[in-house]
mmCIF file of C-alpha atoms and ligand atoms in Angstrom:
data_model
loop_
_atom_site.group_PDB
_atom_site.id
_atom_site.type_symbol
_atom_site.label_atom_id
_atom_site.label_comp_id
_atom_site.label_asym_id
_atom_site.label_seq_id
_atom_site.Cartn_x
_atom_site.Cartn_y
_atom_site.Cartn_z
ATOM 1 C CA MET A 273 -177.277 -34.060 -68.153
ATOM 2 C CA THR A 274 -181.221 -32.724 -67.821
ATOM 3 C CA SER A 275 -180.640 -29.140 -66.805
ATOM 4 C CA ILE A 276 -182.813 -28.688 -63.404
ATOM 5 C CA SER A 277 -185.383 -25.533 -62.145
ATOM 6 C CA LEU A 278 -185.619 -24.192 -59.044
ATOM 7 C CA SER A 279 -188.791 -25.489 -59.046
ATOM 8 C CA ARG A 280 -188.366 -29.177 -59.637
ATOM 9 C CA PHE A 281 -185.754 -28.715 -57.136
ATOM 10 C CA LEU A 282 -188.076 -27.766 -54.243
ATOM 11 C CA LEU A 283 -189.987 -30.841 -55.123
ATOM 12 C CA GLU A 284 -187.882 -32.945 -55.013
ATOM 13 C CA ALA A 285 -187.034 -31.205 -51.943
ATOM 14 C CA GLN A 286 -190.083 -31.527 -50.543
ATOM 15 C CA ARG A 287 -190.337 -35.344 -51.653
ATOM 16 C CA SER A 288 -187.082 -35.971 -49.643
ATOM 17 C CA HIS A 289 -187.540 -33.060 -46.238
ATOM 18 C CA PRO A 290 -191.013 -32.812 -46.064
ATOM 19 C CA ASP A 291 -190.288 -31.511 -42.835
ATOM 20 C CA ALA A 292 -188.075 -28.644 -43.633
ATOM 21 C CA MET A 293 -189.451 -27.731 -47.025
ATOM 22 C CA THR A 294 -193.143 -27.680 -46.496
ATOM 23 C CA PRO A 295 -195.920 -26.674 -49.839
ATOM 24 C CA ASP A 296 -196.192 -23.591 -48.695
ATOM 25 C CA LEU A 297 -192.576 -22.380 -47.874
ATOM 26 C CA ARG A 298 -191.984 -24.083 -51.675
ATOM 27 C CA LEU A 299 -194.600 -21.047 -53.223
ATOM 28 C CA LEU A 300 -192.690 -18.552 -50.467
ATOM 29 C CA ILE A 301 -189.046 -19.674 -52.529
ATOM 30 C CA GLU A 302 -191.084 -19.635 -55.487
ATOM 31 C CA VAL A 303 -192.258 -16.390 -54.657
ATOM 32 C CA VAL A 304 -189.615 -14.269 -53.500
ATOM 33 C CA ALA A 305 -187.498 -16.138 -56.937
ATOM 34 C CA ARG A 306 -190.347 -14.524 -58.951
ATOM 35 C CA ALA A 307 -189.466 -10.830 -57.688
ATOM 36 C CA CYS A 308 -185.977 -11.293 -57.247
ATOM 37 C CA LYS A 309 -186.393 -12.227 -61.053
ATOM 38 C CA THR A 310 -188.896 -8.781 -61.779
ATOM 39 C CA ILE A 311 -185.198 -7.117 -59.973
ATOM 40 C CA SER A 312 -182.267 -8.811 -62.250
ATOM 41 C CA ASN A 313 -184.891 -6.964 -64.878
ATOM 42 C CA ALA A 314 -185.056 -3.797 -63.747
ATOM 43 C CA VAL A 315 -181.382 -3.727 -62.345
ATOM 44 C CA ASN A 316 -179.751 -5.523 -66.057
ATOM 45 C CA LYS A 317 -181.752 -2.062 -67.382
ATOM 46 C CA GLY A 318 -179.907 -0.342 -66.099
ATOM 47 C CA ALA A 319 -179.344 4.196 -67.238
ATOM 48 C CA LEU A 320 -182.538 2.607 -69.744
ATOM 49 C CA GLY A 321 -184.854 1.806 -67.426
ATOM 50 C CA ASN A 322 -184.873 4.824 -64.974
ATOM 51 C CA VAL A 323 -184.418 3.445 -62.128
ATOM 52 C CA LEU A 324 -181.174 4.887 -61.288
ATOM 53 C CA GLY A 325 -180.288 8.139 -58.792
ATOM 54 C CA ASN A 326 -181.886 9.089 -55.439
ATOM 55 C CA VAL A 327 -185.894 9.499 -54.697
ATOM 56 C CA GLY A 328 -185.226 11.463 -51.853
ATOM 57 C CA THR A 329 -186.004 9.953 -49.335
ATOM 58 C CA VAL A 330 -183.906 9.132 -46.340
ATOM 59 C CA ASN A 331 -185.356 5.483 -44.778
ATOM 60 C CA VAL A 332 -185.739 4.252 -40.819
ATOM 61 C CA GLN A 333 -181.110 3.784 -41.196
ATOM 62 C CA GLY A 334 -181.074 7.556 -41.816
ATOM 63 C CA GLU A 335 -179.828 6.658 -45.288
ATOM 64 C CA ALA A 336 -181.120 8.803 -48.664
ATOM 65 C CA GLN A 337 -183.110 5.960 -50.756
ATOM 66 C CA LYS A 338 -182.496 4.666 -54.275
ATOM 67 C CA ARG A 339 -184.597 4.660 -56.773
ATOM 68 C CA LEU A 340 -184.105 0.647 -57.258
ATOM 69 C CA ASP A 341 -184.147 0.371 -53.154
ATOM 70 C CA VAL A 342 -188.385 1.812 -53.625
ATOM 71 C CA LEU A 343 -188.704 -0.175 -56.277
ATOM 72 C CA SER A 344 -187.503 -3.502 -55.127
ATOM 73 C CA ASN A 345 -189.084 -3.586 -52.072
ATOM 74 C CA GLU A 346 -192.315 -3.067 -53.679
ATOM 75 C CA ILE A 347 -191.618 -5.456 -55.755
ATOM 76 C CA LEU A 348 -191.561 -7.549 -53.184
ATOM 77 C CA LEU A 349 -193.576 -6.800 -51.094
ATOM 78 C CA GLU A 350 -196.537 -6.909 -54.000
ATOM 79 C CA ALA A 351 -195.457 -10.228 -55.193
ATOM 80 C CA ASN A 352 -195.390 -11.638 -51.362
ATOM 81 C CA GLU A 353 -199.098 -10.085 -50.298
ATOM 82 C CA TRP A 354 -201.536 -12.353 -51.772
ATOM 83 C CA GLY A 355 -200.064 -16.287 -51.546
ATOM 84 C CA GLY A 356 -201.220 -17.051 -48.351
ATOM 85 C CA HIS A 357 -197.707 -18.098 -46.870
ATOM 86 C CA LEU A 358 -196.938 -15.190 -45.112
ATOM 87 C CA ALA A 359 -198.303 -13.385 -42.032
ATOM 88 C CA ALA A 360 -196.605 -10.525 -42.242
ATOM 89 C CA LEU A 361 -192.807 -9.164 -43.757
ATOM 90 C CA ALA A 362 -190.133 -6.520 -42.766
ATOM 91 C CA SER A 363 -187.574 -4.602 -44.649
ATOM 92 C CA GLU A 364 -184.441 -2.659 -44.811
ATOM 93 C CA GLU A 365 -186.397 -0.311 -45.923
ATOM 94 C CA MET A 366 -189.745 0.230 -44.140
ATOM 95 C CA ASP A 367 -189.423 1.953 -40.082
ATOM 96 C CA ASP A 368 -192.435 -1.258 -39.200
ATOM 97 C CA PRO A 369 -193.506 -4.261 -40.342
ATOM 98 C CA HIS A 370 -196.340 -4.877 -43.142
ATOM 99 C CA PRO A 371 -199.056 -6.637 -42.699
ATOM 100 C CA ILE A 372 -200.630 -9.011 -44.928
ATOM 101 C CA PRO A 373 -203.745 -7.039 -45.760
ATOM 102 C CA ASN A 374 -207.142 -8.206 -44.611
ATOM 103 C CA ARG A 375 -208.292 -9.104 -48.358
ATOM 104 C CA TYR A 376 -205.999 -11.417 -48.736
ATOM 105 C CA PRO A 377 -205.487 -15.095 -46.090
ATOM 106 C CA LYS A 378 -202.552 -15.576 -43.675
ATOM 107 C CA GLY A 379 -199.919 -17.916 -43.234
ATOM 108 C CA GLU A 380 -197.227 -18.901 -40.909
ATOM 109 C CA TYR A 381 -194.183 -17.321 -42.081
ATOM 110 C CA LEU A 382 -192.381 -13.467 -41.457
ATOM 111 C CA LEU A 383 -190.282 -12.855 -43.969
ATOM 112 C CA VAL A 384 -187.848 -10.674 -43.537
ATOM 113 C CA PHE A 385 -184.882 -8.806 -46.529
ATOM 114 C CA ASP A 386 -183.100 -5.976 -47.856
ATOM 115 C CA PRO A 387 -184.661 -5.251 -50.963
ATOM 116 C CA LEU A 388 -181.293 -3.908 -52.389
ATOM 117 C CA ASP A 389 -177.700 -5.310 -50.923
ATOM 118 C CA GLY A 390 -174.740 -2.254 -51.963
ATOM 119 C CA SER A 391 -176.875 0.098 -53.182
ATOM 120 C CA SER A 392 -173.813 2.631 -52.943
ATOM 121 C CA ASN A 393 -173.117 0.300 -56.196
ATOM 122 C CA ILE A 394 -176.151 1.027 -58.482
ATOM 123 C CA ASP A 395 -174.969 3.992 -59.876
ATOM 124 C CA VAL A 396 -172.032 2.789 -60.314
ATOM 125 C CA ASN A 397 -172.822 -0.695 -62.916
ATOM 126 C CA VAL A 398 -171.564 -2.899 -59.751
ATOM 127 C CA SER A 399 -173.448 -6.064 -58.497
ATOM 128 C CA VAL A 400 -175.854 -5.358 -56.008
ATOM 129 C CA GLY A 401 -178.404 -8.170 -55.024
ATOM 130 C CA THR A 402 -181.586 -8.726 -52.766
ATOM 131 C CA ILE A 403 -180.908 -10.562 -48.914
ATOM 132 C CA PHE A 404 -183.712 -13.147 -47.145
ATOM 133 C CA SER A 405 -184.726 -14.852 -44.275
ATOM 134 C CA VAL A 406 -187.893 -16.644 -43.172
ATOM 135 C CA LEU A 407 -189.165 -17.247 -39.934
ATOM 136 C CA ARG A 408 -192.313 -18.740 -38.560
ATOM 137 C CA CYS A 409 -194.611 -16.930 -37.186
ATOM 138 C CA PRO A 410 -194.903 -17.720 -33.936
ATOM 139 C CA GLU A 411 -198.474 -19.953 -32.160
ATOM 140 C CA GLY A 412 -201.173 -17.944 -32.402
ATOM 141 C CA VAL A 413 -200.617 -14.956 -33.189
ATOM 142 C CA ARG A 414 -202.417 -13.156 -35.566
ATOM 143 C CA GLU A 415 -201.271 -9.743 -35.578
ATOM 144 C CA PRO A 416 -197.713 -9.923 -36.602
ATOM 145 C CA THR A 417 -195.772 -6.702 -34.530
ATOM 146 C CA ALA A 418 -192.125 -6.060 -35.061
ATOM 147 C CA ALA A 419 -191.300 -7.927 -31.243
ATOM 148 C CA ASP A 420 -192.379 -11.383 -33.468
ATOM 149 C CA PHE A 421 -189.574 -11.217 -35.444
ATOM 150 C CA LEU A 422 -187.306 -11.223 -32.713
ATOM 151 C CA GLN A 423 -185.607 -14.098 -33.305
ATOM 152 C CA PRO A 424 -182.706 -15.513 -32.847
ATOM 153 C CA GLY A 425 -181.236 -16.947 -36.409
ATOM 154 C CA SER A 426 -181.141 -20.345 -35.350
ATOM 155 C CA ARG A 427 -184.935 -20.495 -35.679
ATOM 156 C CA GLN A 428 -184.550 -19.045 -40.061
ATOM 157 C CA VAL A 429 -186.373 -21.755 -41.629
ATOM 158 C CA VAL A 430 -185.177 -20.461 -44.430
ATOM 159 C CA ALA A 431 -182.498 -18.339 -46.410
ATOM 160 C CA GLY A 432 -181.307 -16.722 -49.053
ATOM 161 C CA TYR A 433 -179.886 -14.081 -51.850
ATOM 162 C CA THR A 434 -179.702 -12.908 -55.689
ATOM 163 C CA VAL A 435 -177.232 -11.972 -56.368
ATOM 164 C CA TYR A 436 -177.776 -9.532 -59.835
ATOM 165 C CA GLY A 437 -174.337 -9.671 -61.771
ATOM 166 C CA PRO A 438 -172.984 -10.516 -64.873
ATOM 167 C CA SER A 439 -175.534 -13.112 -64.805
ATOM 168 C CA THR A 440 -178.462 -13.150 -62.130
ATOM 169 C CA THR A 441 -177.968 -16.180 -59.101
ATOM 170 C CA LEU A 442 -180.069 -17.076 -56.418
ATOM 171 C CA VAL A 443 -177.697 -18.719 -53.231
ATOM 172 C CA LEU A 444 -180.450 -20.630 -51.035
ATOM 173 C CA THR A 445 -180.856 -22.863 -47.916
ATOM 174 C CA PHE A 446 -183.140 -24.705 -45.618
ATOM 175 C CA GLY A 447 -180.960 -26.242 -43.355
ATOM 176 C CA GLN A 448 -179.636 -29.087 -46.097
ATOM 177 C CA GLY A 449 -177.027 -27.191 -47.617
ATOM 178 C CA VAL A 450 -176.697 -25.008 -50.133
ATOM 179 C CA ALA A 451 -177.887 -24.590 -53.480
ATOM 180 C CA SER A 452 -177.225 -22.053 -55.814
ATOM 181 C CA PHE A 453 -179.006 -21.641 -59.512
ATOM 182 C CA THR A 454 -178.662 -19.404 -62.339
ATOM 183 C CA LEU A 455 -181.431 -17.153 -64.323
ATOM 184 C CA ASP A 456 -181.408 -18.738 -67.576
ATOM 185 C CA ARG A 457 -183.140 -15.184 -68.742
ATOM 186 C CA GLU A 458 -184.585 -17.176 -72.737
ATOM 187 C CA GLN A 459 -186.248 -19.581 -70.244
ATOM 188 C CA GLY A 460 -186.947 -17.020 -67.136
ATOM 189 C CA SER A 461 -185.820 -19.322 -64.840
ATOM 190 C CA PHE A 462 -183.456 -20.071 -62.756
ATOM 191 C CA VAL A 463 -181.847 -23.733 -63.170
ATOM 192 C CA LEU A 464 -179.420 -25.314 -59.960
ATOM 193 C CA THR A 465 -175.968 -24.849 -61.131
ATOM 194 C CA GLN A 466 -174.693 -25.966 -57.863
ATOM 195 C CA ARG A 467 -176.068 -28.505 -55.506
ATOM 196 C CA ALA A 468 -174.110 -28.352 -52.352
ATOM 197 C CA LEU A 469 -171.455 -25.014 -51.840
ATOM 198 C CA ARG A 470 -168.737 -25.725 -48.992
ATOM 199 C CA ILE A 471 -166.844 -22.771 -47.916
ATOM 200 C CA PRO A 472 -162.843 -24.245 -47.793
ATOM 201 C CA GLU A 473 -162.140 -24.530 -44.235
ATOM 202 C CA ASP A 474 -158.317 -22.214 -44.725
ATOM 203 C CA THR A 475 -157.711 -18.912 -47.445
ATOM 204 C CA SER A 476 -155.724 -16.696 -48.272
ATOM 205 C CA GLU A 477 -158.377 -13.944 -49.369
ATOM 206 C CA TYR A 478 -160.023 -11.007 -47.132
ATOM 207 C CA ALA A 479 -162.450 -8.614 -47.477
ATOM 208 C CA ILE A 480 -162.679 -5.590 -44.880
ATOM 209 C CA ASN A 481 -163.812 -1.341 -45.531
ATOM 210 C CA ALA A 482 -159.591 -0.581 -45.154
ATOM 211 C CA SER A 483 -160.714 3.932 -44.560
ATOM 212 C CA ASN A 484 -162.343 2.666 -41.747
ATOM 213 C CA ARG A 485 -158.397 1.238 -40.212
ATOM 214 C CA ARG A 486 -158.173 3.758 -37.813
ATOM 215 C CA HIS A 487 -161.110 3.374 -36.162
ATOM 216 C CA TRP A 488 -160.641 -0.187 -35.412
ATOM 217 C CA ASP A 489 -160.410 -1.900 -31.985
ATOM 218 C CA PRO A 490 -157.484 -4.009 -31.534
ATOM 219 C CA PRO A 491 -158.129 -7.081 -31.792
ATOM 220 C CA VAL A 492 -159.094 -6.770 -35.750
ATOM 221 C CA GLN A 493 -155.707 -4.545 -35.483
ATOM 222 C CA ARG A 494 -153.963 -7.132 -34.282
ATOM 223 C CA TYR A 495 -155.442 -9.716 -37.053
ATOM 224 C CA ILE A 496 -155.206 -7.736 -40.337
ATOM 225 C CA GLY A 497 -151.705 -5.983 -39.329
ATOM 226 C CA GLU A 498 -151.194 -10.049 -39.523
ATOM 227 C CA LEU A 499 -152.331 -10.527 -43.278
ATOM 228 C CA ASP A 500 -150.579 -7.476 -43.856
ATOM 229 C CA ALA A 501 -147.660 -8.095 -42.337
ATOM 230 C CA GLY A 502 -147.533 -11.492 -45.594
ATOM 231 C CA LYS A 503 -144.825 -14.234 -45.195
ATOM 232 C CA THR A 504 -141.598 -11.980 -43.704
ATOM 233 C CA GLY A 505 -145.007 -11.750 -40.545
ATOM 234 C CA PRO A 506 -146.238 -14.163 -37.789
ATOM 235 C CA ARG A 507 -148.808 -16.396 -40.434
ATOM 236 C CA GLY A 508 -145.927 -17.169 -42.950
ATOM 237 C CA ARG A 509 -147.823 -16.041 -46.126
ATOM 238 C CA ASP A 510 -149.327 -13.240 -48.210
ATOM 239 C CA PHE A 511 -152.859 -12.315 -47.995
ATOM 240 C CA ASN A 512 -155.063 -10.976 -50.466
ATOM 241 C CA MET A 513 -157.479 -7.974 -49.592
ATOM 242 C CA ARG A 514 -161.305 -7.966 -52.366
ATOM 243 C CA TRP A 515 -163.480 -5.851 -51.282
ATOM 244 C CA VAL A 516 -166.316 -5.151 -53.530
ATOM 245 C CA GLY A 517 -168.461 -3.005 -50.947
ATOM 246 C CA SER A 518 -171.654 -4.690 -51.788
ATOM 247 C CA MET A 519 -172.781 -7.245 -49.064
ATOM 248 C CA VAL A 520 -174.164 -9.508 -51.256
ATOM 249 C CA ALA A 521 -171.147 -9.652 -53.442
ATOM 250 C CA ASP A 522 -168.428 -10.262 -50.956
ATOM 251 C CA VAL A 523 -170.339 -12.845 -49.860
ATOM 252 C CA HIS A 524 -171.041 -15.107 -53.135
ATOM 253 C CA ARG A 525 -167.723 -14.658 -53.556
ATOM 254 C CA ILE A 526 -166.696 -16.725 -50.375
ATOM 255 C CA LEU A 527 -169.054 -19.033 -50.909
ATOM 256 C CA THR A 528 -167.160 -19.272 -54.740
ATOM 257 C CA ARG A 529 -164.193 -19.415 -53.574
ATOM 258 C CA GLY A 530 -163.620 -19.079 -49.309
ATOM 259 C CA GLY A 531 -162.387 -16.117 -47.525
ATOM 260 C CA ILE A 532 -163.290 -14.041 -44.695
ATOM 261 C CA PHE A 533 -166.001 -10.844 -44.708
ATOM 262 C CA MET A 534 -165.425 -7.922 -41.550
ATOM 263 C CA TYR A 535 -167.974 -6.163 -40.722
ATOM 264 C CA PRO A 536 -166.839 -5.423 -36.924
ATOM 265 C CA VAL A 537 -168.153 -2.564 -35.245
ATOM 266 C CA ASP A 538 -165.954 0.084 -34.535
ATOM 267 C CA ALA A 539 -165.259 3.123 -33.320
ATOM 268 C CA LYS A 540 -166.955 4.693 -35.852
ATOM 269 C CA CYS A 541 -170.409 2.649 -35.465
ATOM 270 C CA ARG A 542 -170.096 1.807 -32.186
ATOM 271 C CA ASP A 543 -172.607 3.901 -30.660
ATOM 272 C CA LYS A 544 -175.448 2.554 -33.714
ATOM 273 C CA GLY A 545 -174.093 -0.844 -33.094
ATOM 274 C CA GLY A 546 -172.506 -2.093 -36.136
ATOM 275 C CA ARG A 547 -172.294 -0.720 -39.852
ATOM 276 C CA LEU A 548 -174.361 -4.006 -41.307
ATOM 277 C CA ARG A 549 -178.386 -4.922 -40.085
ATOM 278 C CA LEU A 550 -178.596 -8.835 -37.802
ATOM 279 C CA LEU A 551 -182.141 -10.180 -38.969
ATOM 280 C CA TYR A 552 -181.722 -9.371 -43.210
ATOM 281 C CA GLU A 553 -177.724 -9.156 -43.918
ATOM 282 C CA ALA A 554 -176.062 -10.730 -41.079
ATOM 283 C CA ASN A 555 -178.863 -13.135 -39.945
ATOM 284 C CA PRO A 556 -179.617 -14.364 -43.075
ATOM 285 C CA MET A 557 -176.219 -14.720 -44.513
ATOM 286 C CA GLY A 558 -174.803 -16.320 -41.458
ATOM 287 C CA PHE A 559 -176.673 -19.281 -42.098
ATOM 288 C CA ILE A 560 -176.115 -20.017 -45.876
ATOM 289 C CA VAL A 561 -172.192 -19.642 -44.104
ATOM 290 C CA GLU A 562 -173.155 -21.920 -41.785
ATOM 291 C CA GLN A 563 -174.497 -24.367 -44.036
ATOM 292 C CA ALA A 564 -171.824 -24.524 -45.825
ATOM 293 C CA GLY A 565 -169.482 -25.276 -43.265
ATOM 294 C CA GLY A 566 -167.808 -21.503 -42.409
ATOM 295 C CA ALA A 567 -169.392 -20.184 -39.650
ATOM 296 C CA ALA A 568 -170.220 -16.855 -38.687
ATOM 297 C CA THR A 569 -169.374 -14.483 -35.393
ATOM 298 C CA ASP A 570 -169.764 -10.871 -34.246
ATOM 299 C CA GLY A 571 -166.553 -11.262 -33.019
ATOM 300 C CA ARG A 572 -167.354 -12.855 -29.114
ATOM 301 C CA GLN A 573 -170.340 -15.576 -30.670
ATOM 302 C CA ARG A 574 -172.714 -17.311 -32.981
ATOM 303 C CA ILE A 575 -173.971 -14.723 -34.884
ATOM 304 C CA LEU A 576 -176.886 -17.091 -35.312
ATOM 305 C CA ASP A 577 -177.096 -17.385 -31.784
ATOM 306 C CA VAL A 578 -177.872 -13.327 -31.027
ATOM 307 C CA GLN A 579 -181.256 -12.548 -29.495
ATOM 308 C CA PRO A 580 -182.609 -9.379 -31.799
ATOM 309 C CA HIS A 581 -184.483 -6.651 -28.913
ATOM 310 C CA ALA A 582 -185.256 -4.287 -32.402
ATOM 311 C CA LEU A 583 -186.086 -5.142 -36.060
ATOM 312 C CA HIS A 584 -183.954 -2.944 -37.237
ATOM 313 C CA GLN A 585 -180.814 -3.931 -34.753
ATOM 314 C CA ARG A 586 -176.873 -3.875 -36.216
ATOM 315 C CA ILE A 587 -174.446 -6.411 -35.367
ATOM 316 C CA GLY A 588 -170.932 -6.976 -36.142
ATOM 317 C CA VAL A 589 -169.999 -9.319 -38.983
ATOM 318 C CA PHE A 590 -166.872 -11.799 -39.624
ATOM 319 C CA LEU A 591 -168.281 -14.804 -41.629
ATOM 320 C CA GLY A 592 -166.293 -17.204 -44.532
ATOM 321 C CA SER A 593 -163.905 -20.039 -43.799
ATOM 322 C CA ARG A 594 -163.300 -21.349 -39.942
ATOM 323 C CA ASN A 595 -159.994 -21.085 -39.898
ATOM 324 C CA GLU A 596 -159.755 -17.707 -39.715
ATOM 325 C CA VAL A 597 -163.253 -16.829 -38.533
ATOM 326 C CA GLU A 598 -162.123 -19.032 -34.952
ATOM 327 C CA ARG A 599 -159.251 -17.335 -35.647
ATOM 328 C CA VAL A 600 -160.149 -13.102 -35.109
ATOM 329 C CA THR A 601 -162.813 -14.549 -32.279
ATOM 330 C CA ALA A 602 -160.312 -16.125 -30.263
ATOM 331 C CA TYR A 603 -158.370 -12.870 -30.495
ATOM 332 C CA HIS A 604 -161.172 -10.532 -29.572
ATOM 333 C CA LEU A 605 -161.814 -13.132 -26.470
ATOM 334 C CA GLY A 606 -158.875 -12.549 -25.323
ATOM 335 C CA ALA A 607 -157.489 -16.671 -26.029
ATOM 336 C CA ALA A 608 -155.109 -16.385 -28.213
HETATM 337 P P1 AHG B 153 -177.535 -1.866 -48.070
HETATM 338 O O1 AHG B 153 -176.991 -0.845 -49.275
HETATM 339 O O2 AHG B 153 -178.501 -2.210 -47.850
HETATM 340 O O3 AHG B 153 -177.661 -0.159 -47.068
HETATM 341 O O4 AHG B 153 -175.801 -2.435 -47.348
HETATM 342 C C1 AHG B 153 -174.676 -2.045 -47.740
HETATM 343 C C2 AHG B 153 -173.930 -2.559 -47.360
HETATM 344 C C3 AHG B 153 -173.427 -3.643 -47.399
HETATM 345 O O5 AHG B 153 -173.038 -4.056 -48.862
HETATM 346 C C4 AHG B 153 -172.152 -3.670 -47.414
HETATM 347 O O6 AHG B 153 -170.476 -4.137 -47.347
HETATM 348 C C5 AHG B 153 -171.843 -2.420 -46.618
HETATM 349 O O7 AHG B 153 -172.809 -2.129 -46.368
HETATM 350 C C6 AHG B 153 -169.982 -1.135 -47.104
HETATM 351 O O8 AHG B 153 -170.776 0.184 -46.294
HETATM 352 P P2 AHG B 153 -169.406 1.100 -46.254
HETATM 353 O O9 AHG B 153 -169.429 2.090 -46.967
HETATM 354 O O10 AHG B 153 -170.349 2.703 -45.143
HETATM 355 O O11 AHG B 153 -168.325 0.456 -46.164
HETATM 356 MN MN1 MN B 154 -177.844 -4.423 -46.980
HETATM 357 MN MN1 MN B 155 -180.554 -2.140 -48.922
#
């Protein structure tokens, strides 16, 4: 079988879906993928690359920034500034949106990203990743502000993530299903390795940070309690638990073999609105999961329908195998 590079895949997508894949979007994805290759190389060098540890600064979320958080952010900014495909960028690691410098042309898209997801796993050599989401810049806006990014996830035109694991994998949707690509380090290019990822509707695997159990709301207590009761409980079968602690890696497992991933709003994070961020974690992952036949809710409503009110807004997340997400959502709504 001839191998299909990301470039060829995108060009063919442009021919078959000219409305969903414009030349500018194609360029944008190529540029993000190139930046992710650079990040992958930095992650790969580990202790040899002087990229581990903290930089001593704190981001807008109040989290200590790791060297790789800052480096990955810079790599993505630098790669995307000059191509003429973007109107502005926003990231977990920057308080406010980053404008395109005046010396470069401006495009019609907005890019928002989590440059390095799973920061706590960097120093221990466990999978981390990059998550990104592409929106249209509102009509007539020349100097986008944070308000222009506040669009519901259903308006995303592209979403993707890269997981830097034993291999580097790029997963992508532009609203026509989900494809995944593996980085061929010898060729230096991403190669298509799966065309139409599907998440099984049913699963016996779940992912949640169980150390928060005492903080969970009753619907989550009930749902997890039933899973943990196993064969002799109301579900009549055993469930297994997996938790990497990097959302990208946990979601990638679900894309690969099914499962449900949960980061609910609980008593510990309620004042912040949740743990995970809507614009650059929940929305892109929600879009990808839905495109693969799964579901994504905040416990009550579809994540992609939520109208954001702040760039760094947080939200509860339940995503993955459809029947499990629907069940735990029904528990929240008092419908089961
Ligand atoms: P980030 O490293 O971009 O700040 O995101 C970390 C997120 C996510 O990857 C993971 O699911 C979650 O934080 C884990 O958080 P806790 O260890 O606090 O449960
Ligand atoms: Mn993250
Ligand atoms: Mn991050």
